[in-house]
Amino acid sequence: MSNLHKILDEKLVRVGVLGATGTVGQRFISLLSNHPWFIIHALGASPRSAGKPYAKATNWKQTTPIPSNVREIIVQECKPEHFSDCAIVFSGLDADVAGDIEGAFRAADLAVFSNAKNYRRDPLVPLIVPLVNDSHLSMIPQQQALHQPPLQKGFILTNANCSTTGLVVPLRALEKSFGPVEACFVTTMQAISGAGYPGVSALDIVDNVVPYIGGEEEKMEWETLKILGGIAEEDGKKAFDMHSRYPLRVSASCNRVPVIDGHTMTVSVRFARRPPPSPQQVREALVAYTPEAQSMGCPSAPVHAVFVHEEPDRPQPRLDRYYQDGAGVSVGRVRQCAVLDIKFVVLANNVSIGAATSSIINAELAVLKGVVKLPIM
Amino acid sequence: MSNLHKILDEKLVRVGVLGATGTVGQRFISLLSNHPWFIIHALGASPRSAGKPYAKATNWKQTTPIPSNVREIIVQECKPEHFSDCAIVFSGLDADVAGDIEGAFRAADLAVFSNAKNYRRDPLVPLIVPLVNDSHLSMIPQQQALHQPPLQKGFILTNANCSTTGLVVPLRALEKSFGPVEACFVTTMQAISGAGYPGVSALDIVDNVVPYIGGEEEKMEWETLKILGGIAEEDGKKAFDMHSRYPLRVSASCNRVPVIDGHTMTVSVRFARRPPPSPQQVREALVAYTPEAQSMGCPSAPVHAVFVHEEPDRPQPRLDRYYQDGAGVSVGRVRQCAVLDIKFVVLANNVSIGAATSSIINAELAVLKGVVKLPIM
Amino acid sequence: MSNLHKILDEKLVRVGVLGATGTVGQRFISLLSNHPWFIIHALGASPRSAGKPYAKATNWKQTTPIPSNVREIIVQECKPEHFSDCAIVFSGLDADVAGDIEGAFRAADLAVFSNAKNYRRDPLVPLIVPLVNDSHLSMIPQQQALHQPPLQKGFILTNANCSTTGLVVPLRALEKSFGPVEACFVTTMQAISGAGYPGVSALDIVDNVVPYIGGEEEKMEWETLKILGGIAEEDGKKAFDMHSRYPLRVSASCNRVPVIDGHTMTVSVRFARRPPPSPQQVREALVAYTPEAQSMGCPSAPVHAVFVHEEPDRPQPRLDRYYQDGAGVSVGRVRQCAVLDIKFVVLANNVSIGAATSSIINAELAVLKGVVKLPIM
Amino acid sequence: MSNLHKILDEKLVRVGVLGATGTVGQRFISLLSNHPWFIIHALGASPRSAGKPYAKATNWKQTTPIPSNVREIIVQECKPEHFSDCAIVFSGLDADVAGDIEGAFRAADLAVFSNAKNYRRDPLVPLIVPLVNDSHLSMIPQQQALHQPPLQKGFILTNANCSTTGLVVPLRALEKSFGPVEACFVTTMQAISGAGYPGVSALDIVDNVVPYIGGEEEKMEWETLKILGGIAEEDGKKAFDMHSRYPLRVSASCNRVPVIDGHTMTVSVRFARRPPPSPQQVREALVAYTPEAQSMGCPSAPVHAVFVHEEPDRPQPRLDRYYQDGAGVSVGRVRQCAVLDIKFVVLANNVSIGAATSSIINAELAVLKGVVKLPIM
């Protein structure tokens, strides 16, 4: 372990970013440029961008300038041979290309941490929200063993949809304290950055709400089960149990609103346990929740996994989305629900904990748990 | 009846507007200036405005110019003596003054149709959404009889909160076809105009969602019961039954979003009847719903009480709020709910059917049903 | 003339719309569906849309429903043979295809009224803002005569960029009363609808200003000269004089702001005449301005070509853009300028007078002046 | 000087904040809570807030939490006796109370750095934009000497209106390189935070532009002269010369746009010198500009007083307003102007360099130049 920490402290873990010129890729680069362990070694994008220095290849849309140590890195095509020195490859690829490219990287024995949706439903690929279910890392050896040919270091690990992420963090905290949740109603008010760039047309969203985001409700209803569920083992074969021992019904209604960053949600839950916990007990359980990412010392983990607001009108995306660099989840207005048991408001920064930050903490956890094999140096 | 229609056709029904310079008052004036039956006879506002021509007294914020036949009307103080010739008095007063003034007008035997919340919980005052429960007009004679001294023509009739209105119209249509609803979950995304002027600070809502509107959730949960409930009679005394024969649990989560006009809501319902209706049956019931305001020929009633959208991404406030001058309610995305039975999206124009238009249709119904006593001419 | 008016009153003028499924095309259709003279006869769009009923082919984004008399019209490809019965063809085509298609339509002897920029700089094609320079219709016979082979009825006539239109209407009114303007400074704050659909990404404009619109400043500076200039004649050959007898320097700074419809501009002008007119004289001249579109009775012309606001904080796009259906131009805050002579604020509805409405009034003028040859019926 | 730096390094300079619960006050507190030299010692607000811990007294609207070292400070009334230990008093008071309170603090021999407009036109009070005219600090001794009774340490120093600040920084840079500017045309697109809280109603600005801000144009036109002008001396009496040796005409058109923070401006200038500098020369002069706040080592001064963007569509408020914590000014699109000489776009963060940050750098300069008398410790 001391050898591991020496490697980390010397910042010797080389990482690559796929889809580096896109919205998620830019966010990865912003976060990784100051990372205490990881150093950006390779950037991949479309053939159109390949061969150019990063500063020329990207249409930078972040509110901080391009990190100076990244400006001159030459962008590569997304081919494994350009990333063979990378212990970790982060993928911000669009879904239309992510399937093939991420598959090829895994086949080349590379460890891929993906934001894309393509492998989320794969029965061997963990879908990990780092404040929730890093225990699912235990599925990686089986993924490697069943690959043809078997892999030594390579795997694919996905993180969840941005809206799912905001939901499952408080749900996990509640289940840990009070046992299974059996029903959950969620209405989202999602930021436009969740659709990427150019994404949502201004004509569709200024002075408007769009009460539909294609595929989003299905993702929230399904991903929640995979993430909050456990891992069943039968005949030596592991499988995600989809919360099946305690069936959980999730009903999601997803809306786009004119907010730049930060998904706000109204959530109502029913617990299996009767009587259910009181609002005050729920508040205390949320505050007390400490995921492994914190206790193991992941540098990108937030101090408060769930920050509970006491003011009646918070959280609000404009005021609260950048708290803790958006790495935690904010909850407010915990109160009785007349239909289910308890209702509350959730805010999650879709471009941080809802995207790149999740992948990075996942990678930190995978390094600390030895799932990522670091080169001996 | 033919005499009634003669009076109406000759536009001889004089009406007054209280709170004429405010947001709701301006909307009343826009709508009434072209009304086929009613003619604006008197305008009331604060002492600060009294004595001035309306065009000087108001800070007009509508997107159409001040009606030319109103510009020069001298604004009066809100005292009954200035409105004694009015068969109908519409009130757009703020809650902090509406209680006393509306009470004084009723005591002066004037018929008051109020947008304010002050009398909504009064056990003798109907709370009427005109596309839903105009049957509650039957409570007026008792209100008049129990007044000290008893009234001949005067009464107070309220319409509902703007967000409640959008909810109860489709709920009423569903109950009519499928029997009682026993649970309802609603999350609102409410327009800033719902808070009046100046109302919401731009710093609070640009690029933001505020997940709290003081008192709004309680109003929605309570008003829905009064409106959808019936009238019980015992010992000759009538009372609102608050949907008590079939208890209805309503859970509301109210949010402010950066939209000028139009409240959007996600709604989920559970029916008492098992099995519940299918989404297609719900759609058909909504389309078929024909309230009395339509069948009796109220001129301000919409052609479609509930307009059902088939496109997956509608209704949207910016595109659909002005359809039918905002007098109907739009519903879309009718589909199964994994927690309750059926879920859908509702859009209601808070400044039209959610406010002034409701009062005006209520007045039209009250005229046609003889509840408003017109002067013999 | 009485025969002409008979044809018009019987609504026998068949018109076509090119680019019918796009933003400008939808606006043409909304306006033309109620036109007193014109009847929509043919709709053209891309091959992808051709063959479908209009209601299926378009992604309708207007705030009023698709006109019922248009829903079932089968969309055609943009080929002249499908429009041979049309006396007038309106074009809302994108610039990347407008050049070839409009040229082909003219060659087929069809009269084309175009919103596209392609032919605006053509020395034989008039660039007409209908409240300003319909005298330039006199260039049409020469355009027809010089065509190979010469044309009987066909021609191309363009209207101006949406931002130019807002500027030249008041400038023309001022030049008419006070003689040449010799310098003009204009800063625009342009609506997002000016960029079409999907056009501006919401991520680029929510809570933002973009101080650049590609090519827009050059268009404003150049088009203004062509529109406000006269027609010089030498050796029997006519040519646009580009305001050359009184050189006019225009400096434009163009910005995109988060407004759906309506371009707002701050304008400052210097007159050649010394001393310059006073602000009050300018106000009066603007109010008095009566273009030929009004005096000849064009049905789509506004009552007030220039509406002058007296309130200190008007015009505002949200409140004033739909006044007169957006067919006029609003001016406010006329006052001294410390650098030039007079400054003021202009608001023009970019989707009405700035686009489709201009083309339609141009067509009305061309019909009344006999430039469009109507079939004998 | 070494003694001074010892005092500064030990963070022994006690400061107070007046109007601490307001928008500007909150910004002062955010900035001062991490200041390397200054320590918050006293907070003043209205009698309604006095006596409460700061966290209870304020409705905190910043995007970072209340600094922990300020939460428990008890708010005082704005009376000099509560601030007698403060070497510096920052004022974020509203104009309706700032005149009396700031006057009383000066009379109590306290050094007041004010954001309010009340004393800006006082012939003895400097109006200082710290990146521009800190030379005007030389007026302080005369202000102290002429006070009745004369003051030892007390004075009032104001900073400029937020929109003026953005204008004068590049103008000063240009005058330094190219000599007097003789005409300047500026159109502003100002953020809503410039109006304080609650300030602008959302109904007035969502999907809108308001082409008027009361008094703003006059302030820009007048303050620019005082700031860019020199100090004339006659008979031993100093006076601001208002740029009178080279008369400067400024014409401002001020607009409010739906942007949270950051004033964008289009600026055009004419130089006295003929021929004028080229755009490239202007760019270089802006980049090279180094005000005294930088060369003397003020800790809150930006690295780039003027940051010049090369991209055609920058600066933009949402992307660039927080660069250098908003302490510098961004300029882009430097190009020829067809009416004057050179035009460009300016962005200044109205809540940073346009408000609290200016006052703090002014205080830093005043400390370094010995204008603020620090207690011997």
mmCIF file of C-alpha atoms in Angstrom, chain B residues 61 192-193 196-198 200-206 258 260, chain D residues 61 192-193 196-198 200-206 258 260:
data_model
loop_
_atom_site.group_PDB
_atom_site.id
_atom_site.type_symbol
_atom_site.label_atom_id
_atom_site.label_comp_id
_atom_site.label_asym_id
_atom_site.label_seq_id
_atom_site.Cartn_x
_atom_site.Cartn_y
_atom_site.Cartn_z
ATOM 1 C CA LYS B 61 -47.809 45.338 -18.668
ATOM 2 C CA ILE B 192 -43.387 33.768 -12.694
ATOM 3 C CA SER B 193 -46.544 35.695 -13.559
ATOM 4 C CA GLY B 196 -47.909 39.039 -9.614
ATOM 5 C CA TYR B 197 -45.844 42.166 -10.255
ATOM 6 C CA PRO B 198 -43.093 42.868 -9.282
ATOM 7 C CA VAL B 200 -40.343 37.243 -8.375
ATOM 8 C CA SER B 201 -36.928 38.907 -8.487
ATOM 9 C CA ALA B 202 -35.050 38.175 -11.686
ATOM 10 C CA LEU B 203 -32.007 37.275 -9.572
ATOM 11 C CA ASP B 204 -34.022 34.450 -8.057
ATOM 12 C CA ILE B 205 -35.216 32.836 -11.238
ATOM 13 C CA VAL B 206 -32.993 33.454 -14.278
ATOM 14 C CA PRO B 258 -38.200 30.742 -15.568
ATOM 15 C CA ILE B 260 -43.427 33.961 -18.132
ATOM 16 C CA LYS D 61 -27.488 34.913 -2.160
ATOM 17 C CA ILE D 192 -29.627 42.276 -13.607
ATOM 18 C CA SER D 193 -27.383 42.021 -10.566
ATOM 19 C CA GLY D 196 -29.323 44.904 -6.504
ATOM 20 C CA TYR D 197 -31.830 42.592 -4.817
ATOM 21 C CA PRO D 198 -34.773 42.233 -5.363
ATOM 22 C CA VAL D 200 -35.370 43.849 -11.455
ATOM 23 C CA SER D 201 -38.675 41.978 -11.589
ATOM 24 C CA ALA D 202 -38.444 38.726 -13.517
ATOM 25 C CA LEU D 203 -41.550 39.767 -15.444
ATOM 26 C CA ASP D 204 -39.608 42.724 -16.796
ATOM 27 C CA ILE D 205 -36.562 40.883 -18.047
ATOM 28 C CA VAL D 206 -37.180 37.216 -18.930
ATOM 29 C CA PRO D 258 -31.382 38.840 -19.037
ATOM 30 C CA ILE D 260 -27.146 37.455 -14.103
#
